[in-house]
Amino acid sequence: AQSVTQPDIHITVSEGASLELRCNYSYGATPYLFWYVQSPGQGLQLLLKYFSGDTLVQGIKGFEAEFKRSQSSFNLRKPSVHWSDAAEYFCAVGPYFGNEKLTFGTGTRLTIIP
Amino acid sequence: DADVTQTPRNRITKTGKRIMLECSQTKGHDRMYWYRQDPGLGLQLIYYSFDVKDINKGEISDGYSVSRQAQAKFSLSLESAIPNQTALYFCATSDPQGDEQYFGPGTRLTVT
């Protein structure tokens, strides 16, 4: 069965500092990986996705993620966070076709301090 | 206008009441989904629909039912609400490849 682990429930970083959010997945075939962001009172918005090709993918809002097959990881990074990045972040995994089968992680809440 | 709208945005109801949550989308997609979000549990899939005639159960369908009235409309019903159905409910839609799911703003449901 597919699964996603986000080991950090809550992370606090200073504005302007770098950020890395961890995501580990378990999936029997080639995974389709996603990062979504949920701002307060909002639905989820896709930040980026990966299926194949370059293992470093760029997303919106200056985010990037790196796929490491050997570590079953898909960590999200941003070189310099802004106060507006405060939100909850979800990693998800699914098959390339049939993404009704997406499995979401439990989320990481990001707090930004001045 | 938002691509996916949900009504109501907030609802408080009593145990045993029937309640319907509605979702509409303007993306023109065939696939629609209902999720439930609980703190610390991420999103869990309740039901999904590939088209008007196709309804499928997700991970946690017990206690819920759905209706796909049109390509653009997908409703979730709680026939007899119970307190542990208190949660944030999201509707989503995606294209045939399921490439990206577009989410509504959510409905916060409280069952007392």
CSV table of C-alpha atoms in Angstrom, one decimal, chain A residues 44-106:
chain,number,residue,atom,x,y,z
A,44,LEU,CA,-5.1,23.2,-1.3
A,45,GLN,CA,-3.0,24.7,-4.2
A,46,LEU,CA,-0.5,22.7,-6.2
A,47,LEU,CA,3.1,23.9,-5.7
A,48,LEU,CA,4.9,21.4,-7.9
A,49,LYS,CA,4.8,17.8,-9.2
A,50,TYR,CA,7.2,15.2,-10.3
A,51,PHE,CA,6.9,12.1,-12.4
A,52,SER,CA,10.0,11.7,-14.5
A,53,GLY,CA,12.9,13.6,-15.9
A,54,ASP,CA,15.1,16.0,-14.0
A,55,THR,CA,14.9,15.1,-10.3
A,56,LEU,CA,15.0,18.7,-9.2
A,57,VAL,CA,11.7,20.3,-10.0
A,58,GLN,CA,10.7,24.0,-9.8
A,59,GLY,CA,7.3,25.1,-8.7
A,60,ILE,CA,5.4,28.3,-8.0
A,61,LYS,CA,6.3,30.9,-5.4
A,62,GLY,CA,10.0,30.1,-5.6
A,63,PHE,CA,9.7,26.5,-4.2
A,64,GLU,CA,11.6,23.5,-5.5
A,65,ALA,CA,11.7,19.9,-4.6
A,66,GLU,CA,14.2,17.1,-5.2
A,67,PHE,CA,13.3,13.5,-5.9
A,68,LYS,CA,15.7,10.9,-4.5
A,69,ARG,CA,14.7,7.4,-5.4
A,70,SER,CA,17.3,5.8,-3.2
A,71,GLN,CA,16.0,7.6,-0.2
A,72,SER,CA,12.3,7.5,-1.2
A,73,SER,CA,12.2,11.2,-0.5
A,74,PHE,CA,10.7,14.2,-2.2
A,75,ASN,CA,11.8,17.2,0.0
A,76,LEU,CA,10.5,20.7,-0.6
A,77,ARG,CA,12.9,23.6,-0.4
A,78,LYS,CA,13.0,27.4,-0.6
A,79,PRO,CA,16.1,29.4,-0.3
A,80,SER,CA,14.5,32.4,1.5
A,81,VAL,CA,11.1,32.3,3.1
A,82,HIS,CA,8.6,35.2,3.2
A,83,TRP,CA,6.0,35.8,5.8
A,84,SER,CA,3.4,34.9,3.2
A,85,ASP,CA,4.7,31.4,3.1
A,86,ALA,CA,3.2,30.6,6.5
A,87,ALA,CA,0.8,27.8,5.7
A,88,GLU,CA,0.4,24.0,5.9
A,89,TYR,CA,2.2,21.9,3.3
A,90,PHE,CA,1.1,18.5,2.1
A,91,CYS,CA,3.1,15.9,0.2
A,92,ALA,CA,1.1,13.4,-1.8
A,93,VAL,CA,1.9,10.3,-3.9
A,94,GLY,CA,-0.1,8.5,-6.5
A,95,PRO,CA,0.1,6.6,-9.8
A,96,TYR,CA,0.6,8.5,-13.0
A,97,PHE,CA,-2.8,7.5,-14.2
A,98,GLY,CA,-5.7,7.3,-11.8
A,99,ASN,CA,-4.8,10.1,-9.4
A,100,GLU,CA,-8.0,9.5,-7.6
A,101,LYS,CA,-5.7,7.3,-5.6
A,102,LEU,CA,-3.6,10.1,-4.3
A,103,THR,CA,-2.4,9.5,-0.8
A,104,PHE,CA,-1.6,12.6,1.3
A,105,GLY,CA,0.8,13.0,4.1
A,106,THR,CA,-0.4,14.5,7.4
